[in-house]
PDB file of C-alpha atoms in Angstrom:
ATOM      1  CA  UNK A   5      -4.253 -10.021  17.163  1.00 48.00           C
ATOM      2  CA  UNK A   6      -6.650  -7.514  16.128  1.00 51.00           C
ATOM      3  CA  UNK A   7     -10.313  -7.768  14.631  1.00 58.00           C
ATOM      4  CA  UNK A   8     -13.777  -7.379  15.763  1.00 63.00           C
ATOM      5  CA  UNK A   9     -15.191  -8.867  18.792  1.00 63.00           C
ATOM      6  CA  UNK A  10     -12.584 -10.000  20.699  1.00 57.00           C
ATOM      7  CA  UNK A  11     -12.498 -10.333  24.538  1.00 57.00           C
ATOM      8  CA  UNK A  12     -11.848 -12.259  27.801  1.00 52.00           C
ATOM      9  CA  UNK A  13     -13.793 -14.817  29.166  1.00 54.00           C
ATOM     10  CA  UNK A  14     -13.453 -14.171  33.053  1.00 53.00           C
ATOM     11  CA  UNK A  15     -14.489 -17.551  33.984  1.00 57.00           C
ATOM     12  CA  UNK A  16     -12.136 -19.661  31.958  1.00 54.00           C
ATOM     13  CA  UNK A  17      -9.383 -16.875  31.075  1.00 52.00           C
ATOM     14  CA  UNK A  18      -9.625 -17.448  27.707  1.00 55.00           C
ATOM     15  CA  UNK A  19      -8.978 -14.359  25.192  1.00 64.00           C
ATOM     16  CA  UNK A  20     -10.494 -14.114  21.885  1.00 79.00           C
ATOM     17  CA  UNK A  21     -14.083 -15.269  20.684  1.00 84.00           C
ATOM     18  CA  UNK A  22     -16.723 -17.889  21.737  1.00 88.00           C
ATOM     19  CA  UNK A  23     -18.698 -20.085  19.297  1.00 90.00           C
ATOM     20  CA  UNK A  24     -22.180 -20.501  19.964  1.00 93.00           C
ATOM     21  CA  UNK A  25     -24.025 -23.694  17.652  1.00 93.00           C
ATOM     22  CA  UNK A  26     -27.183 -25.151  17.278  1.00 93.00           C
ATOM     23  CA  UNK A  27     -27.143 -28.850  16.018  1.00 91.00           C
ATOM     24  CA  UNK A  28     -29.678 -31.348  15.230  1.00 90.00           C
ATOM     25  CA  UNK A  29     -30.166 -34.631  17.272  1.00 86.00           C
ATOM     26  CA  UNK A  30     -27.249 -36.149  15.037  1.00 85.00           C
ATOM     27  CA  UNK A  31     -24.944 -33.400  15.917  1.00 85.00           C
ATOM     28  CA  UNK A  32     -25.040 -31.782  12.267  1.00 88.00           C
ATOM     29  CA  UNK A  33     -24.743 -28.194  12.494  1.00 91.00           C
ATOM     30  CA  UNK A  34     -27.642 -25.995  11.758  1.00 93.00           C
ATOM     31  CA  UNK A  35     -26.310 -22.407  12.834  1.00 94.00           C
ATOM     32  CA  UNK A  36     -23.306 -20.633  14.231  1.00 95.00           C
ATOM     33  CA  UNK A  37     -22.662 -17.459  16.076  1.00 95.00           C
ATOM     34  CA  UNK A  38     -18.924 -16.121  16.989  1.00 93.00           C
ATOM     35  CA  UNK A  39     -19.081 -13.195  19.649  1.00 92.00           C
ATOM     36  CA  UNK A  40     -16.545 -12.156  21.866  1.00 87.00           C
ATOM     37  CA  UNK A  41     -15.295 -14.270  24.727  1.00 84.00           C
ATOM     38  CA  UNK A  42     -16.694 -12.049  27.241  1.00 86.00           C
ATOM     39  CA  UNK A  43     -19.894 -12.514  25.960  1.00 88.00           C
ATOM     40  CA  UNK A  44     -22.361 -14.052  28.469  1.00 90.00           C
ATOM     41  CA  UNK A  45     -24.115 -17.387  27.556  1.00 91.00           C
ATOM     42  CA  UNK A  46     -27.682 -15.965  27.430  1.00 93.00           C
ATOM     43  CA  UNK A  47     -26.433 -12.893  25.482  1.00 94.00           C
ATOM     44  CA  UNK A  48     -24.600 -15.467  23.044  1.00 94.00           C
ATOM     45  CA  UNK A  49     -27.839 -17.462  22.749  1.00 94.00           C
ATOM     46  CA  UNK A  50     -29.855 -14.439  21.760  1.00 95.00           C
ATOM     47  CA  UNK A  51     -27.559 -13.020  19.328  1.00 96.00           C
ATOM     48  CA  UNK A  52     -27.756 -16.689  17.579  1.00 95.00           C
ATOM     49  CA  UNK A  53     -31.395 -16.681  17.346  1.00 95.00           C
ATOM     50  CA  UNK A  54     -31.468 -13.227  16.341  1.00 95.00           C
ATOM     51  CA  UNK A  55     -29.005 -14.138  13.519  1.00 95.00           C
ATOM     52  CA  UNK A  56     -31.273 -17.261  12.594  1.00 94.00           C
ATOM     53  CA  UNK A  57     -34.596 -15.273  12.580  1.00 94.00           C
ATOM     54  CA  UNK A  58     -32.907 -12.638  10.450  1.00 94.00           C
ATOM     55  CA  UNK A  59     -31.523 -14.886   7.807  1.00 93.00           C
ATOM     56  CA  UNK A  60     -34.191 -16.173   5.603  1.00 92.00           C
ATOM     57  CA  UNK A  61     -32.246 -19.562   4.769  1.00 91.00           C
ATOM     58  CA  UNK A  62     -31.712 -20.193   8.350  1.00 91.00           C
ATOM     59  CA  UNK A  63     -35.066 -19.559   9.376  1.00 91.00           C
ATOM     60  CA  UNK A  64     -36.211 -21.953   6.956  1.00 92.00           C
ATOM     61  CA  UNK A  65     -33.676 -24.511   8.185  1.00 90.00           C
ATOM     62  CA  UNK A  66     -34.628 -24.058  11.852  1.00 91.00           C
ATOM     63  CA  UNK A  67     -38.367 -23.385  11.358  1.00 88.00           C
ATOM     64  CA  UNK A  68     -39.779 -26.824  11.982  1.00 89.00           C
ATOM     65  CA  UNK A  69     -37.569 -27.047  15.372  1.00 92.00           C
ATOM     66  CA  UNK A  70     -39.879 -27.575  18.545  1.00 92.00           C
ATOM     67  CA  UNK A  71     -37.850 -28.718  21.392  1.00 91.00           C
ATOM     68  CA  UNK A  72     -34.090 -27.117  22.351  1.00 91.00           C
ATOM     69  CA  UNK A  73     -32.091 -28.869  24.791  1.00 90.00           C
ATOM     70  CA  UNK A  74     -29.466 -26.421  26.399  1.00 89.00           C
ATOM     71  CA  UNK A  75     -27.008 -26.785  29.504  1.00 85.00           C
ATOM     72  CA  UNK A  76     -27.600 -24.815  32.502  1.00 83.00           C
ATOM     73  CA  UNK A  77     -25.900 -21.311  31.588  1.00 86.00           C
ATOM     74  CA  UNK A  78     -28.781 -20.617  29.666  1.00 90.00           C
ATOM     75  CA  UNK A  79     -31.481 -21.275  32.295  1.00 89.00           C
ATOM     76  CA  UNK A  80     -33.956 -18.614  33.375  1.00 90.00           C
ATOM     77  CA  UNK A  81     -37.251 -17.531  32.865  1.00 92.00           C
ATOM     78  CA  UNK A  82     -36.566 -14.172  31.077  1.00 93.00           C
ATOM     79  CA  UNK A  83     -34.448 -16.128  28.421  1.00 93.00           C
ATOM     80  CA  UNK A  84     -37.025 -18.951  28.121  1.00 92.00           C
ATOM     81  CA  UNK A  85     -39.973 -16.481  27.627  1.00 94.00           C
ATOM     82  CA  UNK A  86     -37.729 -14.475  25.091  1.00 94.00           C
ATOM     83  CA  UNK A  87     -37.185 -17.701  22.957  1.00 93.00           C
ATOM     84  CA  UNK A  88     -40.816 -18.746  22.967  1.00 93.00           C
ATOM     85  CA  UNK A  89     -42.000 -15.171  21.842  1.00 94.00           C
ATOM     86  CA  UNK A  90     -39.010 -15.238  18.950  1.00 93.00           C
ATOM     87  CA  UNK A  91     -39.274 -18.799  17.917  1.00 92.00           C
ATOM     88  CA  UNK A  92     -42.106 -20.657  19.384  1.00 92.00           C
ATOM     89  CA  UNK A  93     -39.576 -23.162  20.725  1.00 93.00           C
ATOM     90  CA  UNK A  94     -39.746 -25.154  23.908  1.00 92.00           C
ATOM     91  CA  UNK A  95     -36.254 -24.539  25.891  1.00 89.00           C
ATOM     92  CA  UNK A  96     -35.394 -27.247  28.176  1.00 87.00           C
ATOM     93  CA  UNK A  97     -32.557 -27.063  30.599  1.00 86.00           C
ATOM     94  CA  UNK A  98     -30.579 -30.152  30.958  1.00 83.00           C
ATOM     95  CA  UNK A  99     -29.366 -30.072  34.390  1.00 77.00           C
ATOM     96  CA  UNK A 100     -26.482 -32.116  36.175  1.00 72.00           C
ATOM     97  CA  UNK A 101     -27.073 -34.055  39.370  1.00 70.00           C
ATOM     98  CA  UNK A 102     -25.853 -32.377  42.741  1.00 70.00           C
ATOM     99  CA  UNK A 103     -24.878 -35.614  43.971  1.00 73.00           C
ATOM    100  CA  UNK A 104     -21.963 -36.440  41.620  1.00 71.00           C
ATOM    101  CA  UNK A 105     -18.567 -34.234  41.537  1.00 72.00           C
ATOM    102  CA  UNK A 106     -16.339 -33.700  38.625  1.00 72.00           C
ATOM    103  CA  UNK A 107     -17.161 -34.541  34.878  1.00 69.00           C
ATOM    104  CA  UNK A 108     -20.604 -35.903  34.329  1.00 69.00           C
ATOM    105  CA  UNK A 109     -21.572 -36.923  30.846  1.00 69.00           C
ATOM    106  CA  UNK A 110     -25.052 -35.088  30.525  1.00 70.00           C
ATOM    107  CA  UNK A 111     -27.872 -36.481  28.441  1.00 72.00           C
ATOM    108  CA  UNK A 112     -28.527 -34.720  24.995  1.00 76.00           C
ATOM    109  CA  UNK A 113     -25.904 -32.101  26.019  1.00 76.00           C
ATOM    110  CA  UNK A 114     -22.949 -34.711  24.647  1.00 78.00           C
ATOM    111  CA  UNK A 115     -24.153 -34.226  21.189  1.00 84.00           C
ATOM    112  CA  UNK A 116     -23.134 -30.134  20.964  1.00 84.00           C
ATOM    113  CA  UNK A 117     -19.967 -31.282  22.875  1.00 83.00           C
ATOM    114  CA  UNK A 118     -19.031 -33.904  20.399  1.00 85.00           C
ATOM    115  CA  UNK A 119     -19.765 -31.505  17.616  1.00 86.00           C
ATOM    116  CA  UNK A 120     -17.244 -28.772  19.090  1.00 85.00           C
ATOM    117  CA  UNK A 121     -14.916 -31.740  19.243  1.00 86.00           C
ATOM    118  CA  UNK A 122     -15.294 -32.501  15.733  1.00 85.00           C
ATOM    119  CA  UNK A 123     -14.455 -28.671  14.903  1.00 85.00           C
ATOM    120  CA  UNK A 124     -11.449 -29.413  16.827  1.00 84.00           C
ATOM    121  CA  UNK A 125     -10.088 -31.698  14.223  1.00 84.00           C
ATOM    122  CA  UNK A 126      -9.881 -29.053  11.691  1.00 84.00           C
ATOM    123  CA  UNK A 127      -6.588 -27.331  11.766  1.00 80.00           C
ATOM    124  CA  UNK A 128      -7.799 -24.007  10.411  1.00 80.00           C
ATOM    125  CA  UNK A 129     -10.153 -23.787  13.694  1.00 81.00           C
ATOM    126  CA  UNK A 130      -7.268 -24.571  15.827  1.00 76.00           C
ATOM    127  CA  UNK A 131      -6.479 -20.855  16.369  1.00 76.00           C
ATOM    128  CA  UNK A 132      -8.648 -17.905  15.107  1.00 76.00           C
ATOM    129  CA  UNK A 133      -6.996 -16.422  12.295  1.00 78.00           C
ATOM    130  CA  UNK A 134     -10.154 -14.364  10.949  1.00 82.00           C
ATOM    131  CA  UNK A 135     -10.428 -10.766  11.420  1.00 82.00           C
ATOM    132  CA  UNK A 136     -14.023 -10.597  11.137  1.00 86.00           C
ATOM    133  CA  UNK A 137     -16.537 -12.392  12.716  1.00 87.00           C
ATOM    134  CA  UNK A 138     -18.450 -13.441   9.822  1.00 91.00           C
ATOM    135  CA  UNK A 139     -15.337 -15.041   8.246  1.00 90.00           C
ATOM    136  CA  UNK A 140     -14.812 -17.201  11.308  1.00 89.00           C
ATOM    137  CA  UNK A 141     -18.535 -18.434  11.286  1.00 92.00           C
ATOM    138  CA  UNK A 142     -17.981 -19.217   7.515  1.00 92.00           C
ATOM    139  CA  UNK A 143     -15.073 -20.972   8.371  1.00 91.00           C
ATOM    140  CA  UNK A 144     -16.928 -23.187  10.675  1.00 91.00           C
ATOM    141  CA  UNK A 145     -19.740 -24.044   8.269  1.00 93.00           C
ATOM    142  CA  UNK A 146     -16.860 -25.255   5.865  1.00 92.00           C
ATOM    143  CA  UNK A 147     -14.923 -27.065   8.028  1.00 90.00           C
ATOM    144  CA  UNK A 148     -18.087 -29.156   8.880  1.00 90.00           C
ATOM    145  CA  UNK A 149     -19.331 -29.800   5.563  1.00 90.00           C
ATOM    146  CA  UNK A 150     -17.260 -33.046   4.780  1.00 88.00           C
ATOM    147  CA  UNK A 151     -18.286 -34.326   8.430  1.00 85.00           C
ATOM    148  CA  UNK A 152     -22.075 -33.536   7.834  1.00 85.00           C
ATOM    149  CA  UNK A 153     -21.980 -35.159   4.146  1.00 89.00           C
ATOM    150  CA  UNK A 154     -20.291 -38.467   5.416  1.00 87.00           C
ATOM    151  CA  UNK A 155     -22.765 -38.735   8.034  1.00 80.00           C
ATOM    152  CA  UNK A 156     -25.831 -38.128   5.859  1.00 77.00           C
ATOM    153  CA  UNK A 157     -24.464 -40.991   3.696  1.00 70.00           C
TER     154      UNK A 157
END
């Protein structure tokens, strides 16, 4: 399958694309960025934030954010400083305990995982049929609309 921005994630051996999303505390989608699967977590986060700050309506939507919880893949002083300079957000890493092995439900991290699970209910997103990443991002926005409208009601 051709198209732009495809790669192989060496850690999970997944071909295709990664989806980076920004959600609020209710799990409502604020922004999405689709990149090649071989993109590092920090690079994907930077791509998402650059997209937000370059798009007027996303910048307005996300302009009041003060604190962002992220998982350990996004830690590091360089990224923390970059985010603070660009957005003014406090970047807080949610770390898992070293005591526990296997799957551990992390506080606040589950909100994003739940949002990804909601995306998996949409048949169109089960496989990436889109040639362009912006079309893939649009499909994600459209698939989240019914769920977001139900949750806001």
